């Protein structure tokens, strides 16, 4: 069974690049983002390139949605071997440190702190495959 990468925040930039690269290496790909309609087109593109992929919809600003989406990925693929977490909110641009204030940071805490913690907690129980022992 081939390995699985779950790409959280599978947009048009880094997320799709990671999906393509890992797909070329034989990984099956779980794409996670809020807009499933956009993902369906990406799944079709990856299929044309010979990559097995599936789309999963979740709002990553809502940490409580993580267990359900991780369970859906496991139900479809059986496992998760690699996680890539790189969502970028629509309309979000770089904020320089001199302009960063508490209100801006507070709004980003769920997406960039709480949800990644939930992803790690949901994926950590993944069973590991024992490595073959090497002869000394």
XYZ file of C-alpha atoms in Angstrom:
136
model
C 0.000 0.000 0.000
C 1.436 3.379 -0.974
C 1.933 6.151 1.526
C -0.437 9.084 1.991
C 0.236 12.809 2.308
C -2.489 15.043 3.736
C -2.169 18.591 2.419
C -4.018 20.999 4.726
C -4.623 24.294 2.958
C -4.353 22.839 -0.552
C -4.445 26.011 -2.577
C -2.872 26.911 -5.884
C 0.632 27.519 -4.556
C 2.702 25.427 -2.188
C -0.111 22.978 -1.413
C -0.609 21.882 -5.011
C 3.153 21.792 -5.563
C 3.549 19.461 -2.589
C 0.678 17.287 -3.850
C 2.268 16.974 -7.283
C 5.757 16.280 -5.973
C 4.689 13.637 -3.474
C 2.276 12.184 -6.035
C 5.149 11.717 -8.494
C 6.908 9.753 -5.761
C 3.947 7.388 -5.479
C 2.080 8.964 -2.565
C -1.700 9.097 -2.557
C -2.867 12.633 -1.793
C -5.552 13.976 0.543
C -6.329 17.622 -0.236
C -7.988 19.660 2.504
C -9.420 23.144 2.153
C -12.643 25.023 2.746
C -13.843 25.142 -0.887
C -14.401 21.601 -2.137
C -15.483 22.793 -5.603
C -12.000 24.177 -6.194
C -10.468 20.942 -4.935
C -12.492 18.767 -7.286
C -10.792 20.450 -10.254
C -7.391 19.894 -8.643
C -8.188 16.218 -8.005
C -9.036 15.870 -11.714
C -5.758 17.556 -12.726
C -3.764 15.252 -10.463
C -5.611 12.203 -11.829
C -4.591 13.277 -15.349
C -0.989 13.260 -14.068
C -1.398 9.747 -12.644
C -1.745 10.807 -9.008
C -4.458 9.283 -6.828
C -6.016 12.149 -4.890
C -9.207 12.940 -3.010
C -10.728 16.205 -1.791
C -11.853 16.848 1.779
C -13.635 20.010 2.839
C -12.878 21.644 6.190
C -12.662 25.189 7.498
C -9.186 25.253 9.054
C -10.074 28.343 11.087
C -12.277 25.957 13.110
C -10.008 23.573 15.073
C -13.016 21.432 16.050
C -13.366 20.298 12.409
C -9.985 18.536 12.421
C -10.953 15.160 13.958
C -13.750 14.637 11.424
C -11.593 15.492 8.415
C -8.712 13.309 9.650
C -11.165 10.442 10.178
C -12.538 10.958 6.647
C -9.012 10.825 5.223
C -8.274 7.624 7.134
C -11.567 6.124 5.991
C -10.664 6.852 2.349
C -6.930 6.039 2.418
C -6.477 3.955 5.581
C -3.623 6.030 6.963
C -1.730 9.334 6.946
C 2.055 9.219 6.629
C 2.939 12.868 5.952
C 1.189 16.129 6.839
C 1.751 19.421 5.065
C 0.043 22.346 6.794
C 0.145 25.628 4.918
C -3.191 27.408 4.650
C -3.273 31.036 3.596
C -6.544 32.861 4.240
C -8.127 34.589 1.243
C -7.062 38.207 1.153
C -4.306 37.646 3.722
C -1.010 39.291 2.933
C 2.258 39.584 4.782
C 2.094 41.814 7.850
C 5.368 43.372 8.881
C 6.337 43.153 12.547
C 6.041 46.933 12.877
C 2.370 46.785 11.866
C 1.384 43.603 13.692
C -0.985 44.302 16.554
C -2.851 42.135 19.049
C -6.145 42.268 17.131
C -4.527 41.009 13.920
C -2.668 38.278 15.759
C -5.748 37.224 17.733
C -7.699 36.682 14.518
C -4.966 34.373 13.171
C -4.504 32.226 16.314
C -7.041 29.520 15.381
C -5.649 29.007 11.865
C -1.950 29.217 12.662
C -1.762 27.833 16.217
C -4.850 25.976 17.415
C -5.717 24.019 14.274
C -2.140 22.797 13.667
C -2.073 21.489 17.254
C -5.337 19.636 16.585
C -3.904 18.185 13.363
C -0.836 16.869 15.177
C -2.974 15.394 17.956
C -5.312 13.739 15.452
C -2.486 12.267 13.360
C -0.067 11.260 16.134
C -1.915 8.059 17.008
C -1.105 6.809 13.493
C 0.326 3.314 13.845
C 3.918 3.077 12.768
C 5.322 0.379 10.554
C 8.226 -1.385 12.266
C 11.497 -0.951 10.414
C 13.318 -4.076 9.334
C 16.199 -4.898 11.622
C 19.609 -4.660 10.059
C 22.288 -7.255 10.647
C 25.221 -6.044 12.684
